[in-house]
CSV table of C-alpha atoms in Angstrom, one decimal:
chain,number,residue,atom,x,y,z
A,1000,UNK,CA,0.0,0.0,0.1
A,1001,UNK,CA,1.2,3.5,-0.8
A,1002,UNK,CA,0.3,7.1,0.3
A,1003,UNK,CA,-2.9,8.1,-1.4
A,1004,UNK,CA,-3.1,10.9,-3.9
A,1005,UNK,CA,-6.9,11.8,-2.8
A,1006,UNK,CA,-6.7,15.6,-2.1
A,1007,UNK,CA,-9.9,15.4,0.0
A,1008,UNK,CA,-8.6,12.9,2.3
A,1009,UNK,CA,-5.0,14.5,2.6
A,1010,UNK,CA,-6.2,18.0,3.3
A,1011,UNK,CA,-8.0,16.9,6.6
A,1012,UNK,CA,-7.0,16.7,10.1
A,1013,UNK,CA,-6.8,13.2,11.8
A,1014,UNK,CA,-6.3,12.2,15.5
A,1015,UNK,CA,-3.2,9.6,15.5
A,1016,UNK,CA,-2.0,9.3,18.9
A,1017,UNK,CA,-3.1,9.8,22.5
A,1018,UNK,CA,-1.7,13.0,24.0
A,1019,UNK,CA,-1.0,11.3,27.2
A,1020,UNK,CA,1.0,8.3,25.7
A,1021,UNK,CA,3.2,10.5,23.5
A,1022,UNK,CA,6.5,11.4,24.9
A,1023,UNK,CA,10.3,11.6,23.8
A,1024,UNK,CA,10.5,8.3,22.4
A,1025,UNK,CA,9.5,8.2,18.9
A,1026,UNK,CA,6.3,6.4,18.1
A,1027,UNK,CA,5.8,4.7,14.7
A,1028,UNK,CA,2.3,5.1,13.0
A,1029,UNK,CA,0.7,5.2,9.5
A,1030,UNK,CA,-1.9,7.5,8.1
A,1031,UNK,CA,-3.5,7.1,4.5
A,1032,UNK,CA,-0.9,4.7,3.4
A,1033,UNK,CA,2.0,6.9,4.5
A,1034,UNK,CA,4.3,5.9,7.6
A,1035,UNK,CA,4.8,8.6,9.9
A,1036,UNK,CA,6.4,9.1,13.3
A,1037,UNK,CA,5.6,11.2,16.2
A,1038,UNK,CA,7.4,12.4,19.6
A,1039,UNK,CA,7.6,15.4,22.0
A,1040,UNK,CA,10.3,17.8,21.9
A,1041,UNK,CA,12.1,18.9,25.0
A,1042,UNK,CA,9.7,21.9,25.2
A,1043,UNK,CA,6.7,19.2,25.2
A,1044,UNK,CA,5.6,20.3,21.9
A,1045,UNK,CA,4.6,17.4,19.4
A,1046,UNK,CA,6.3,16.7,16.5
A,1047,UNK,CA,5.3,14.7,13.5
A,1048,UNK,CA,7.0,13.7,10.4
A,1049,UNK,CA,6.6,11.7,7.3
A,1050,UNK,CA,9.0,8.5,7.3
A,1051,UNK,CA,10.5,8.7,3.7
A,1052,UNK,CA,11.5,5.7,1.5
A,1053,UNK,CA,15.1,5.8,2.5
A,1054,UNK,CA,14.1,6.0,6.1
A,1055,UNK,CA,14.9,9.6,6.6
A,1056,UNK,CA,12.2,12.0,7.9
A,1057,UNK,CA,10.1,14.8,6.0
A,1058,UNK,CA,9.7,18.2,7.1
A,1059,UNK,CA,7.3,18.6,10.4
A,1060,UNK,CA,3.5,18.2,9.5
A,1061,UNK,CA,0.8,20.3,10.9
A,1062,UNK,CA,0.2,19.5,14.4
A,1063,UNK,CA,-2.4,20.3,17.2
A,1064,UNK,CA,-3.7,18.7,20.1
A,1065,UNK,CA,-7.2,18.8,21.0
A,1066,UNK,CA,-9.7,16.5,22.8
A,1067,UNK,CA,-6.9,14.1,24.3
A,1068,UNK,CA,-5.4,13.4,21.2
A,1069,UNK,CA,-2.7,14.4,18.8
A,1070,UNK,CA,-3.8,15.7,15.4
A,1071,UNK,CA,-1.9,16.0,12.2
A,1072,UNK,CA,-2.8,16.1,8.3
A,1073,UNK,CA,-0.5,14.9,5.2
A,1074,UNK,CA,-1.9,18.0,3.2
A,1075,UNK,CA,-3.0,21.5,3.8
A,1076,UNK,CA,-6.0,21.4,5.9
A,1077,UNK,CA,-8.9,23.7,4.6
A,1078,UNK,CA,-10.6,23.7,7.6
A,1079,UNK,CA,-10.0,23.8,11.6
A,1080,UNK,CA,-10.2,20.7,13.7
A,1081,UNK,CA,-13.8,19.8,14.7
A,1082,UNK,CA,-15.2,22.2,17.4
A,1083,UNK,CA,-16.8,20.1,20.2
A,1084,UNK,CA,-18.1,22.9,22.5
A,1085,UNK,CA,-18.9,20.3,25.1
A,1086,UNK,CA,-15.2,19.9,25.7
A,1087,UNK,CA,-14.8,23.1,27.2
A,1088,UNK,CA,-17.4,22.7,30.2
A,1089,UNK,CA,-15.5,21.9,33.2
A,1090,UNK,CA,-18.2,20.0,34.8
A,1091,UNK,CA,-18.1,17.2,32.3
A,1092,UNK,CA,-16.5,13.8,32.6
A,1093,UNK,CA,-14.1,13.3,29.9
A,1094,UNK,CA,-13.6,9.7,29.1
A,1095,UNK,CA,-11.2,8.7,26.3
A,1096,UNK,CA,-12.0,5.0,25.5
A,1097,UNK,CA,-8.7,3.8,23.8
A,1098,UNK,CA,-7.9,2.9,20.1
A,1099,UNK,CA,-9.4,-0.1,18.5
A,1100,UNK,CA,-8.1,-1.3,15.0
A,1101,UNK,CA,-10.6,-2.7,12.5
A,1102,UNK,CA,-10.2,-3.9,9.1
A,1103,UNK,CA,-12.8,-2.1,7.4
A,1104,UNK,CA,-12.8,1.3,5.6
A,1105,UNK,CA,-13.1,4.1,8.0
A,1106,UNK,CA,-16.0,5.4,6.2
A,1107,UNK,CA,-17.7,1.9,7.0
A,1108,UNK,CA,-17.1,2.6,10.7
A,1109,UNK,CA,-18.9,6.0,10.5
A,1110,UNK,CA,-21.7,4.8,8.8
A,1111,UNK,CA,-22.3,1.9,11.3
A,1112,UNK,CA,-22.1,4.6,14.0
A,1113,UNK,CA,-25.2,6.1,12.3
A,1114,UNK,CA,-27.2,3.1,11.9
A,1115,UNK,CA,-29.7,2.6,14.7
A,1116,UNK,CA,-31.3,-0.5,13.0
A,1117,UNK,CA,-28.8,-2.7,14.3
A,1118,UNK,CA,-29.1,-2.0,17.8
A,1119,UNK,CA,-31.6,-4.7,18.8
A,1120,UNK,CA,-29.5,-7.4,17.0
A,1121,UNK,CA,-26.1,-6.3,17.7
A,1122,UNK,CA,-26.3,-4.5,21.1
A,1123,UNK,CA,-29.0,-6.8,22.6
A,1124,UNK,CA,-30.3,-5.7,26.0
A,1125,UNK,CA,-27.9,-2.5,25.9
A,1126,UNK,CA,-29.0,-0.3,22.9
A,1127,UNK,CA,-31.7,-2.3,21.8
A,1128,UNK,CA,-34.0,-5.2,22.4
A,1129,UNK,CA,-36.8,-7.1,20.5
A,1130,UNK,CA,-39.8,-6.5,19.9
A,1131,UNK,CA,-38.6,-2.6,19.3
A,1132,UNK,CA,-36.9,-3.2,16.1
A,1133,UNK,CA,-38.5,-0.3,14.0
A,1134,UNK,CA,-36.6,2.8,13.5
A,1135,UNK,CA,-39.1,5.6,13.8
A,1136,UNK,CA,-38.9,8.4,11.0
A,1137,UNK,CA,-36.1,11.1,11.4
A,1138,UNK,CA,-34.7,13.8,9.6
A,1139,UNK,CA,-31.3,13.9,8.0
A,1140,UNK,CA,-29.7,16.8,6.1
A,1141,UNK,CA,-26.5,18.1,4.7
A,1142,UNK,CA,-26.2,21.6,6.3
A,1143,UNK,CA,-24.6,23.8,3.9
A,1144,UNK,CA,-23.6,26.8,6.2
A,1145,UNK,CA,-21.2,24.4,8.3
A,1146,UNK,CA,-20.8,21.6,5.6
A,1147,UNK,CA,-21.7,18.8,7.9
A,1148,UNK,CA,-24.3,15.9,8.1
A,1149,UNK,CA,-26.9,16.0,10.8
A,1150,UNK,CA,-29.6,13.5,11.7
A,1151,UNK,CA,-32.1,14.9,14.0
A,1152,UNK,CA,-35.4,13.9,15.8
A,1153,UNK,CA,-33.9,10.5,16.3
A,1154,UNK,CA,-35.6,8.2,18.8
A,1155,UNK,CA,-35.3,4.7,19.6
A,1156,UNK,CA,-36.1,2.3,22.6
A,1157,UNK,CA,-33.0,1.3,24.8
A,1158,UNK,CA,-33.0,-1.3,27.5
A,1159,UNK,CA,-30.2,0.7,29.2
A,1160,UNK,CA,-30.0,4.6,28.2
A,1161,UNK,CA,-26.8,5.2,29.9
A,1162,UNK,CA,-24.2,3.7,32.2
A,1163,UNK,CA,-26.0,5.1,35.2
A,1164,UNK,CA,-29.2,3.5,34.2
A,1165,UNK,CA,-30.7,0.1,34.5
A,1166,UNK,CA,-34.2,0.5,32.9
A,1167,UNK,CA,-35.4,1.2,29.3
A,1168,UNK,CA,-37.0,4.1,27.5
A,1169,UNK,CA,-37.3,5.6,24.3
A,1170,UNK,CA,-34.2,7.9,24.1
A,1171,UNK,CA,-33.8,10.9,21.8
A,1172,UNK,CA,-30.5,11.0,19.8
A,1173,UNK,CA,-28.7,13.5,17.3
A,1174,UNK,CA,-26.0,12.5,15.0
A,1175,UNK,CA,-23.4,14.9,13.4
A,1176,UNK,CA,-20.9,14.1,10.8
A,1177,UNK,CA,-18.1,17.2,10.7
A,1178,UNK,CA,-15.6,15.6,8.6
A,1179,UNK,CA,-15.8,12.2,6.6
A,1180,UNK,CA,-13.6,10.2,9.2
A,1181,UNK,CA,-15.5,11.9,12.4
A,1182,UNK,CA,-19.0,11.2,13.6
A,1183,UNK,CA,-20.7,12.2,16.8
A,1184,UNK,CA,-23.5,11.4,19.0
A,1185,UNK,CA,-25.5,13.7,21.2
A,1186,UNK,CA,-28.1,12.0,23.9
A,1187,UNK,CA,-30.0,13.6,26.6
A,1188,UNK,CA,-28.2,12.9,29.9
A,1189,UNK,CA,-30.6,10.8,32.2
A,1190,UNK,CA,-29.1,12.8,35.4
A,1191,UNK,CA,-29.5,16.1,33.8
A,1192,UNK,CA,-32.4,16.2,31.3
A,1193,UNK,CA,-31.6,20.0,30.0
A,1194,UNK,CA,-28.1,18.8,28.7
A,1195,UNK,CA,-26.7,16.3,26.0
A,1196,UNK,CA,-23.8,13.9,26.6
A,1197,UNK,CA,-21.6,14.1,23.6
A,1198,UNK,CA,-19.8,11.1,22.2
A,1199,UNK,CA,-17.2,11.7,19.4
A,1200,UNK,CA,-15.5,8.9,17.2
A,1201,UNK,CA,-12.3,9.8,15.8
A,1202,UNK,CA,-11.0,7.5,12.9
A,1203,UNK,CA,-7.6,7.3,11.7
A,1204,UNK,CA,-7.7,5.7,8.3
A,1205,UNK,CA,-4.5,3.5,8.1
A,1206,UNK,CA,-5.1,2.2,4.6
A,1207,UNK,CA,-8.2,2.0,2.5
A,1208,UNK,CA,-9.5,-1.1,4.2
A,1209,UNK,CA,-7.9,-0.9,7.7
A,1210,UNK,CA,-8.5,1.9,10.3
A,1211,UNK,CA,-8.3,2.3,14.2
A,1212,UNK,CA,-10.9,4.4,15.9
A,1213,UNK,CA,-11.3,6.0,19.4
A,1214,UNK,CA,-14.4,7.1,21.1
A,1215,UNK,CA,-14.1,10.0,23.3
A,1216,UNK,CA,-16.9,11.0,25.8
A,1217,UNK,CA,-18.0,14.1,27.5
A,1218,UNK,CA,-20.7,13.3,30.0
A,1219,UNK,CA,-22.7,14.8,32.6
A,1220,UNK,CA,-22.0,12.0,35.0
A,1221,UNK,CA,-20.9,12.3,38.6
A,1222,UNK,CA,-21.9,8.7,39.6
A,1223,UNK,CA,-20.1,6.3,37.5
A,1224,UNK,CA,-16.9,5.0,37.9
A,1225,UNK,CA,-14.4,5.7,35.1
A,1226,UNK,CA,-14.0,2.0,34.8
A,1227,UNK,CA,-17.6,1.6,34.2
A,1228,UNK,CA,-18.0,4.1,31.7
A,1229,UNK,CA,-15.2,2.4,29.7
A,1230,UNK,CA,-16.7,-0.9,30.1
A,1231,UNK,CA,-20.0,0.3,28.7
A,1232,UNK,CA,-18.5,2.0,25.7
A,1233,UNK,CA,-15.8,-0.6,25.0
A,1234,UNK,CA,-18.5,-3.4,25.0
A,1235,UNK,CA,-20.5,-1.5,22.5
A,1236,UNK,CA,-17.7,-0.7,20.2
A,1237,UNK,CA,-16.4,-4.3,20.1
A,1238,UNK,CA,-19.7,-5.6,19.2
A,1239,UNK,CA,-19.7,-3.2,16.3
A,1240,UNK,CA,-16.3,-4.3,15.1
A,1241,UNK,CA,-17.4,-7.9,14.7
A,1242,UNK,CA,-20.3,-6.5,12.2
A,1243,UNK,CA,-18.2,-4.0,10.4
A,1244,UNK,CA,-15.3,-6.1,9.6
A,1245,UNK,CA,-17.6,-8.9,8.0
A,1246,UNK,CA,-19.2,-6.4,5.9
A,1247,UNK,CA,-18.6,-6.8,2.1
A,1248,UNK,CA,-17.3,-5.0,0.4
A,1249,UNK,CA,-14.8,-3.6,3.0
A,1250,UNK,CA,-14.7,-0.4,1.3
A,1251,UNK,CA,-17.8,2.0,1.0
A,1252,UNK,CA,-19.8,2.1,-2.3
A,1253,UNK,CA,-20.9,5.2,-3.5
A,1254,UNK,CA,-22.4,4.2,-6.7
A,1255,UNK,CA,-26.3,4.5,-6.8
A,1256,UNK,CA,-28.0,1.1,-6.0
A,1257,UNK,CA,-24.9,-0.7,-5.1
A,1258,UNK,CA,-26.5,-1.2,-1.9
A,1259,UNK,CA,-30.4,-1.0,-1.4
A,1260,UNK,CA,-31.1,1.3,1.4
A,1261,UNK,CA,-34.2,1.5,3.6
A,1262,UNK,CA,-36.0,4.3,5.2
A,1263,UNK,CA,-34.1,3.7,8.4
A,1264,UNK,CA,-30.7,4.6,6.3
A,1265,UNK,CA,-31.7,8.2,5.9
A,1266,UNK,CA,-28.5,9.4,7.6
A,1267,UNK,CA,-26.4,7.0,5.5
A,1268,UNK,CA,-28.1,8.1,2.2
A,1269,UNK,CA,-27.2,11.7,3.3
A,1270,UNK,CA,-23.6,10.7,4.4
A,1271,UNK,CA,-22.8,9.1,1.0
A,1272,UNK,CA,-24.3,11.9,-1.1
A,1273,UNK,CA,-22.2,14.3,1.0
A,1274,UNK,CA,-19.0,12.1,0.3
A,1275,UNK,CA,-19.8,12.0,-3.3
A,1276,UNK,CA,-20.4,15.8,-3.7
A,1277,UNK,CA,-16.8,16.3,-1.9
A,1278,UNK,CA,-15.2,14.0,-4.4
A,1279,UNK,CA,-13.5,11.7,-1.7
A,1280,UNK,CA,-12.2,8.5,-3.2
A,1281,UNK,CA,-10.1,6.9,-0.3
A,1282,UNK,CA,-11.9,4.1,1.4
A,1283,UNK,CA,-14.6,3.9,-1.2
A,1284,UNK,CA,-15.0,1.3,-3.8
A,1285,UNK,CA,-13.5,3.7,-6.4
A,1286,UNK,CA,-10.2,2.6,-6.1
A,1287,UNK,CA,-8.4,5.4,-8.0
A,1288,UNK,CA,-7.0,6.7,-4.9
């Protein structure tokens, strides 16, 4: 595999390391088919460079630290790193859930995150349960003013509406896709109904059909232990990995009628249309990437 030539993919920001784990010892990684190396300088600033074919290093890449992660780009970012206002609210619990590697396109991971229909069958007795299998109608749109995909007025019955709860109810969910490889979920907080918990999934595309991802959560929750919160999210994510890695093709089709959608796939339809408008090829079945 070689570095992509897809400018849409290259000119974006990606979380590639956990800030707390980056130190003076170089850490080797890979992004969009390109080997990179990361470390901290003596003053604590992060430094990321490409590893060239002869083993030498390229010039410093763009770098920033946000949301407990170190971010970089192989191109020239056209937009800033996604804004998550909840991260600035000091009373929230910040829960980074760790990286999970998956043999699938990162775009498939985003689409799985958006899919409510699989809750009763994949996350049984956690995020869904029979006989509550129908996805009520909701609204999906490409918000042109911010260039993001949103799905609103989503409702679904969940046996456990949060790590703090042991009873079920219909929950209200909102989904946001601010960039092709980042997806977010907002849900009403059971312990503070006037506020929303925020869960983001940062995806690092290693190759077209290989990625790793880390959920990070900003929660209004003063009751749960860190271990309980991690376990709740990691169980869900590892269940998703089994499904995503068994999808065929591993890459995401953008061609019309390549996969037949249902009414429940409204957010996926909007997401694919948005990706196609952007002209992204990396991670799709258009292999000219």
